[in-house]
Structure formats: structure tokens, C-alpha cells
Amino acid sequence: MIKVLLVDREGISSEGLRLIIEREREMKWVGTYFQKEEVIHAVQEKQPDIVVFHINQSHHTVIELTKEIKSISKQIKIIYILSFIEPTFITNSIKAGVEGYFLSHSDHTNFVSMIKNIYHNHYVITEDIAVTILQQFQKGDEKQRLHAKLLEKEIDLTWRELDIAFLIYQRKKNKEIAQSLHLKEKTVRDYVSIIYKKLGVNKRLLVINLLENLIAEEPEDNFQ
């Protein structure tokens, strides 16, 4: 019997999934929770095999909660059901130990086979998410080089600030950044102000010029 625990802010979103799980003889729904303390307590008490997060927006607390669940038992498998595709959030969650990803608008009849595959130690990622991850890795070298160069200058941006700074470098406007990262435009403006302060500039063009120069710098030769 595969025990499945759902984590969902509203509960309504996961109702259909609960019904699908309950129809399966090999599966058992053990509860739906959202608050961190409730989730941790339920994981410890009910010892689920699979924990499914229904996520409507990216948030670092989701990844932190994933890490805590994994610290309780590495045998617990984690699935994220996403209503968005945000590359950095996905790559950070992979590092946290997530085994499967499923888009909320995908056919839920495939969800049962996904749970079974993950239960039997397979990783499952839908095609559109896989493409996003590959694209992220292709861009990753440049972004990682930028991050390293900023740290050399003692400029420490958070992963979210780095995402936004990199999109500014790509000449994206605030509205485009907000759409790309599934944030409110005001939130992006707030992040941009923080980035200005950390970089010591007061204009967008100066941010672009600074980042272009950092990325263009040759790597240091440590063998001279």
C-alpha cells in the first residue's frame, strides 16, 4: 500500500487528486495539510511513502520544508505539482531532493502511474519541465560565472536577486521579468531597487554595463 500525503494551501486544488488516489487499491490517502508544523507532525505520525506538494507560486519555504521532510526520512519521495515553470525554483528543488514534477494542467490520469514510478525509485519529469531544465543548464554557465564574479567583488546577491539581475542583463523590462518569474511587477521593482543598492548604481543601464563587464572578464589564471 502506497501512503500518499498531500500538501496544499487551499485544499480545493488537491481534492481531485485525493479522489484519484482513493480509487486506487494500491494507494491510501493519509491527509491534506498546509501549515509547516502540521505537515511535519503528519509526516512523523503517518509515515507516508509519497508527499505531494501542490504549488501555486514559488517560495523558498516550500524548498525548506522539503529539506525538513527529507531529514526525517530520505525514503520519503517528494512530488511537486506546479502551476508554473520557474527554472531556478525547479533546479533548487532538485537539489533539495524532489523526485517528480507534474504540471497542474496535465492529464491527472497520468498522476497514478507517476506515483507508482516514483515509489519504485524512478525520477519523473514531464517533457515541458525537462525542456526548461535543459535550457536553464545551457544558460547556467553564464549565470554562475556572473555570480562568481559578483562574489569576487564582495557583492552577494540572493538567488532571486541574481535571477532578476541576470534578466536585467538580458535587457528584460520589469513587466517581462514579472511574467517570467511569476511575480508581481511591484515585487520586481522592489528587487530592482535592492540590486541597485548592492551594485552601487542608480540606473538600469549602469546595471547592464556592470554585469556585461563582469561576464566579459577573463577567468583568473591560478597557475601563473
mmCIF file of C-alpha atoms in Angstrom:
data_model
loop_
_atom_site.group_PDB
_atom_site.id
_atom_site.type_symbol
_atom_site.label_atom_id
_atom_site.label_comp_id
_atom_site.label_asym_id
_atom_site.label_seq_id
_atom_site.Cartn_x
_atom_site.Cartn_y
_atom_site.Cartn_z
ATOM 1 C CA MET A 1 0.000 0.000 0.000
ATOM 2 C CA ILE A 2 1.444 3.366 -1.075
ATOM 3 C CA LYS A 3 0.604 6.027 1.513
ATOM 4 C CA VAL A 4 0.231 9.500 0.000
ATOM 5 C CA LEU A 5 0.139 12.776 1.937
ATOM 6 C CA LEU A 6 -0.916 15.995 0.190
ATOM 7 C CA VAL A 7 0.367 19.493 0.969
ATOM 8 C CA ASP A 8 -1.929 22.198 -0.392
ATOM 9 C CA ARG A 9 -2.638 25.756 0.764
ATOM 10 C CA GLU A 10 -6.288 25.751 -0.286
ATOM 11 C CA GLY A 11 -7.172 22.079 -0.163
ATOM 12 C CA ILE A 12 -9.607 22.507 -3.051
ATOM 13 C CA SER A 13 -6.864 22.124 -5.669
ATOM 14 C CA SER A 14 -5.891 18.698 -4.351
ATOM 15 C CA GLU A 15 -9.451 17.404 -3.898
ATOM 16 C CA GLY A 16 -9.439 15.820 -7.345
ATOM 17 C CA LEU A 17 -6.092 14.177 -6.635
ATOM 18 C CA ARG A 18 -7.417 12.780 -3.358
ATOM 19 C CA LEU A 19 -10.336 11.172 -5.184
ATOM 20 C CA ILE A 20 -7.977 9.657 -7.767
ATOM 21 C CA ILE A 21 -5.761 8.245 -5.011
ATOM 22 C CA GLU A 22 -8.695 6.820 -3.048
ATOM 23 C CA ARG A 23 -9.921 4.926 -6.119
ATOM 24 C CA GLU A 24 -6.633 3.032 -6.349
ATOM 25 C CA ARG A 25 -6.415 -0.226 -4.400
ATOM 26 C CA GLU A 26 -2.648 0.097 -4.088
ATOM 27 C CA MET A 27 -2.797 3.609 -2.637
ATOM 28 C CA LYS A 28 -4.033 5.284 0.512
ATOM 29 C CA TRP A 29 -4.604 8.996 1.099
ATOM 30 C CA VAL A 30 -3.435 9.856 4.632
ATOM 31 C CA GLY A 31 -4.423 13.526 4.770
ATOM 32 C CA THR A 32 -4.100 17.018 3.290
ATOM 33 C CA TYR A 33 -2.157 19.697 5.174
ATOM 34 C CA PHE A 34 -0.517 23.058 4.583
ATOM 35 C CA GLN A 35 0.879 24.641 7.739
ATOM 36 C CA LYS A 36 4.514 23.676 8.233
ATOM 37 C CA GLU A 37 4.039 22.346 11.766
ATOM 38 C CA GLU A 38 1.033 20.259 10.695
ATOM 39 C CA VAL A 39 2.925 18.813 7.739
ATOM 40 C CA ILE A 40 5.956 17.849 9.833
ATOM 41 C CA HIS A 41 3.754 16.300 12.528
ATOM 42 C CA ALA A 42 1.727 14.359 9.938
ATOM 43 C CA VAL A 43 4.888 13.091 8.223
ATOM 44 C CA GLN A 44 6.256 11.849 11.547
ATOM 45 C CA GLU A 45 2.960 10.301 12.658
ATOM 46 C CA LYS A 46 1.592 8.849 9.412
ATOM 47 C CA GLN A 47 4.938 7.969 7.780
ATOM 48 C CA PRO A 48 3.824 8.480 4.164
ATOM 49 C CA ASP A 49 5.686 6.961 1.242
ATOM 50 C CA ILE A 50 4.933 9.933 -1.002
ATOM 51 C CA VAL A 51 4.421 13.612 -0.147
ATOM 52 C CA VAL A 52 2.766 15.639 -2.908
ATOM 53 C CA PHE A 53 3.076 19.442 -2.845
ATOM 54 C CA HIS A 54 0.503 21.398 -4.865
ATOM 55 C CA ILE A 55 2.357 24.659 -5.501
ATOM 56 C CA ASN A 56 0.765 27.783 -6.968
ATOM 57 C CA GLN A 57 3.791 30.041 -6.585
ATOM 58 C CA SER A 58 7.467 29.528 -5.907
ATOM 59 C CA HIS A 59 8.637 30.183 -2.381
ATOM 60 C CA HIS A 60 11.804 29.289 -0.543
ATOM 61 C CA THR A 61 9.757 27.938 2.407
ATOM 62 C CA VAL A 62 8.478 25.112 0.187
ATOM 63 C CA ILE A 63 12.040 24.022 -0.531
ATOM 64 C CA GLU A 64 12.985 24.364 3.141
ATOM 65 C CA LEU A 65 10.005 22.200 4.116
ATOM 66 C CA THR A 66 11.083 19.645 1.515
ATOM 67 C CA LYS A 67 14.536 19.520 3.104
ATOM 68 C CA GLU A 68 13.000 19.014 6.548
ATOM 69 C CA ILE A 69 10.885 16.113 5.299
ATOM 70 C CA LYS A 70 13.958 14.541 3.731
ATOM 71 C CA SER A 71 15.814 14.963 7.029
ATOM 72 C CA ILE A 72 13.060 12.941 8.750
ATOM 73 C CA SER A 73 13.408 10.133 6.210
ATOM 74 C CA LYS A 74 15.269 10.033 2.922
ATOM 75 C CA GLN A 75 12.954 7.178 1.908
ATOM 76 C CA ILE A 76 10.016 9.581 1.567
ATOM 77 C CA LYS A 77 9.506 10.571 -2.065
ATOM 78 C CA ILE A 78 8.551 14.142 -2.951
ATOM 79 C CA ILE A 79 6.413 15.260 -5.894
ATOM 80 C CA TYR A 80 5.748 18.880 -6.870
ATOM 81 C CA ILE A 81 2.591 19.701 -8.819
ATOM 82 C CA LEU A 82 3.300 23.078 -10.403
ATOM 83 C CA SER A 83 1.062 25.719 -11.946
ATOM 84 C CA PHE A 84 4.164 27.452 -13.347
ATOM 85 C CA ILE A 85 7.637 26.631 -14.631
ATOM 86 C CA GLU A 86 10.360 28.669 -12.960
ATOM 87 C CA PRO A 87 13.828 27.295 -13.803
ATOM 88 C CA THR A 88 15.690 28.429 -10.693
ATOM 89 C CA PHE A 89 12.960 27.176 -8.375
ATOM 90 C CA ILE A 90 12.992 23.794 -10.119
ATOM 91 C CA THR A 91 16.774 23.406 -10.028
ATOM 92 C CA ASN A 92 16.871 24.411 -6.350
ATOM 93 C CA SER A 93 14.133 21.906 -5.541
ATOM 94 C CA ILE A 94 16.035 19.153 -7.365
ATOM 95 C CA LYS A 95 18.972 19.866 -5.066
ATOM 96 C CA ALA A 96 16.571 19.605 -2.102
ATOM 97 C CA GLY A 97 15.643 16.071 -3.159
ATOM 98 C CA VAL A 98 12.417 16.288 -5.176
ATOM 99 C CA GLU A 99 11.865 13.146 -7.274
ATOM 100 C CA GLY A 100 8.992 14.154 -9.539
ATOM 101 C CA TYR A 101 7.325 17.125 -11.220
ATOM 102 C CA PHE A 102 3.858 17.363 -12.706
ATOM 103 C CA LEU A 103 2.108 20.372 -14.242
ATOM 104 C CA SER A 104 -1.318 21.079 -12.759
ATOM 105 C CA HIS A 105 -2.918 21.408 -16.204
ATOM 106 C CA SER A 106 -1.630 17.974 -17.280
ATOM 107 C CA ASP A 107 -3.922 14.951 -17.537
ATOM 108 C CA HIS A 108 -4.422 13.757 -13.952
ATOM 109 C CA THR A 109 -4.989 10.197 -15.132
ATOM 110 C CA ASN A 110 -1.209 10.044 -15.611
ATOM 111 C CA PHE A 111 -0.722 11.013 -11.979
ATOM 112 C CA VAL A 112 -1.298 7.480 -10.661
ATOM 113 C CA SER A 113 1.404 5.959 -12.858
ATOM 114 C CA MET A 114 3.722 8.786 -11.838
ATOM 115 C CA ILE A 115 3.251 7.985 -8.142
ATOM 116 C CA LYS A 116 3.896 4.298 -8.782
ATOM 117 C CA ASN A 117 7.044 5.016 -10.788
ATOM 118 C CA ILE A 118 8.435 7.335 -8.137
ATOM 119 C CA TYR A 119 7.546 4.863 -5.390
ATOM 120 C CA HIS A 120 9.702 2.323 -7.243
ATOM 121 C CA ASN A 121 12.668 4.730 -7.216
ATOM 122 C CA HIS A 122 12.243 6.327 -10.634
ATOM 123 C CA TYR A 123 12.515 10.045 -11.302
ATOM 124 C CA VAL A 124 9.634 11.516 -13.312
ATOM 125 C CA ILE A 125 9.663 14.889 -15.070
ATOM 126 C CA THR A 126 7.148 15.944 -17.711
ATOM 127 C CA GLU A 127 8.564 16.939 -21.095
ATOM 128 C CA ASP A 128 7.897 20.676 -20.823
ATOM 129 C CA ILE A 129 9.619 20.845 -17.434
ATOM 130 C CA ALA A 130 12.547 18.785 -18.755
ATOM 131 C CA VAL A 131 12.996 21.243 -21.634
ATOM 132 C CA THR A 132 13.002 24.140 -19.175
ATOM 133 C CA ILE A 133 15.662 22.463 -17.041
ATOM 134 C CA LEU A 134 17.869 21.823 -20.088
ATOM 135 C CA GLN A 135 17.546 25.458 -21.131
ATOM 136 C CA GLN A 136 18.449 26.513 -17.596
ATOM 137 C CA PHE A 137 21.609 24.428 -17.668
ATOM 138 C CA GLN A 138 22.555 25.925 -21.034
ATOM 139 C CA LYS A 139 22.294 29.406 -19.520
ATOM 140 C CA GLY A 140 23.667 28.283 -16.197
ATOM 141 C CA ASP A 141 27.356 28.635 -17.026
ATOM 142 C CA GLU A 142 26.988 32.322 -17.807
ATOM 143 C CA LYS A 143 24.863 32.993 -14.738
ATOM 144 C CA GLN A 144 27.212 31.014 -12.487
ATOM 145 C CA ARG A 145 30.170 32.946 -13.891
ATOM 146 C CA LEU A 146 28.343 36.187 -13.144
ATOM 147 C CA HIS A 147 27.597 35.022 -9.606
ATOM 148 C CA ALA A 148 31.259 34.106 -9.062
ATOM 149 C CA LYS A 149 32.420 37.479 -10.391
ATOM 150 C CA LEU A 150 29.992 39.317 -8.107
ATOM 151 C CA LEU A 151 31.272 37.373 -5.106
ATOM 152 C CA GLU A 152 34.835 38.313 -6.075
ATOM 153 C CA LYS A 153 33.690 41.939 -5.766
ATOM 154 C CA GLU A 154 32.083 41.051 -2.408
ATOM 155 C CA ILE A 155 28.603 41.571 -3.872
ATOM 156 C CA ASP A 156 26.362 38.829 -2.526
ATOM 157 C CA LEU A 157 23.002 38.585 -4.295
ATOM 158 C CA THR A 158 20.339 36.129 -3.195
ATOM 159 C CA TRP A 159 19.285 33.541 -5.799
ATOM 160 C CA ARG A 160 16.160 35.589 -6.549
ATOM 161 C CA GLU A 161 18.145 38.821 -6.894
ATOM 162 C CA LEU A 162 20.599 37.020 -9.170
ATOM 163 C CA ASP A 163 17.715 35.784 -11.349
ATOM 164 C CA ILE A 164 16.382 39.310 -11.720
ATOM 165 C CA ALA A 165 19.828 40.837 -12.252
ATOM 166 C CA PHE A 166 20.515 38.288 -14.991
ATOM 167 C CA LEU A 167 17.222 39.134 -16.705
ATOM 168 C CA ILE A 168 18.088 42.842 -16.488
ATOM 169 C CA TYR A 169 21.402 41.952 -18.127
ATOM 170 C CA GLN A 170 19.344 40.302 -20.884
ATOM 171 C CA ARG A 171 17.548 43.660 -21.256
ATOM 172 C CA LYS A 172 14.213 42.428 -19.949
ATOM 173 C CA LYS A 173 11.783 45.041 -18.658
ATOM 174 C CA ASN A 174 10.167 44.773 -15.227
ATOM 175 C CA LYS A 175 6.880 43.574 -16.710
ATOM 176 C CA GLU A 176 8.676 40.838 -18.667
ATOM 177 C CA ILE A 177 10.654 39.816 -15.582
ATOM 178 C CA ALA A 178 7.455 39.632 -13.533
ATOM 179 C CA GLN A 179 5.840 37.394 -16.149
ATOM 180 C CA SER A 180 8.927 35.210 -16.469
ATOM 181 C CA LEU A 181 9.306 34.671 -12.715
ATOM 182 C CA HIS A 182 5.577 34.704 -11.869
ATOM 183 C CA LEU A 183 5.951 37.702 -9.574
ATOM 184 C CA LYS A 184 4.007 40.921 -9.180
ATOM 185 C CA GLU A 185 5.548 43.839 -11.040
ATOM 186 C CA LYS A 186 5.779 45.803 -7.780
ATOM 187 C CA THR A 187 7.756 42.929 -6.237
ATOM 188 C CA VAL A 188 10.172 43.061 -9.172
ATOM 189 C CA ARG A 189 10.573 46.830 -8.730
ATOM 190 C CA ASP A 190 11.416 46.276 -5.063
ATOM 191 C CA TYR A 191 14.041 43.682 -6.004
ATOM 192 C CA VAL A 192 15.492 46.013 -8.649
ATOM 193 C CA SER A 193 15.916 48.735 -6.005
ATOM 194 C CA ILE A 194 17.789 46.264 -3.782
ATOM 195 C CA ILE A 195 20.005 45.252 -6.715
ATOM 196 C CA TYR A 196 20.779 48.924 -7.463
ATOM 197 C CA LYS A 197 21.824 49.422 -3.854
ATOM 198 C CA LYS A 198 24.001 46.303 -3.734
ATOM 199 C CA LEU A 199 25.701 47.162 -7.031
ATOM 200 C CA GLY A 200 26.147 50.818 -6.084
ATOM 201 C CA VAL A 201 24.322 52.208 -9.119
ATOM 202 C CA ASN A 202 21.111 54.135 -9.715
ATOM 203 C CA LYS A 203 20.264 53.387 -13.343
ATOM 204 C CA ARG A 204 19.282 50.255 -15.231
ATOM 205 C CA LEU A 205 21.827 50.913 -17.990
ATOM 206 C CA LEU A 206 24.598 51.041 -15.386
ATOM 207 C CA VAL A 207 23.492 47.633 -14.091
ATOM 208 C CA ILE A 208 23.664 46.220 -17.622
ATOM 209 C CA ASN A 209 27.095 47.744 -18.275
ATOM 210 C CA LEU A 210 28.471 46.489 -14.954
ATOM 211 C CA LEU A 211 27.199 42.945 -15.475
ATOM 212 C CA GLU A 212 28.393 42.878 -19.095
ATOM 213 C CA ASN A 213 31.881 43.870 -17.982
ATOM 214 C CA LEU A 214 31.930 41.241 -15.229
ATOM 215 C CA ILE A 215 30.811 38.444 -17.557
ATOM 216 C CA ALA A 216 33.327 39.536 -20.202
ATOM 217 C CA GLU A 217 36.247 39.370 -17.749
ATOM 218 C CA GLU A 218 38.667 36.549 -18.410
ATOM 219 C CA PRO A 219 38.833 33.913 -15.644
ATOM 220 C CA GLU A 220 41.810 34.254 -13.354
ATOM 221 C CA ASP A 221 44.792 32.046 -14.153
ATOM 222 C CA ASN A 222 45.813 30.415 -10.879
ATOM 223 C CA PHE A 223 48.853 28.713 -12.398
ATOM 224 C CA GLN A 224 50.929 31.801 -13.076
#
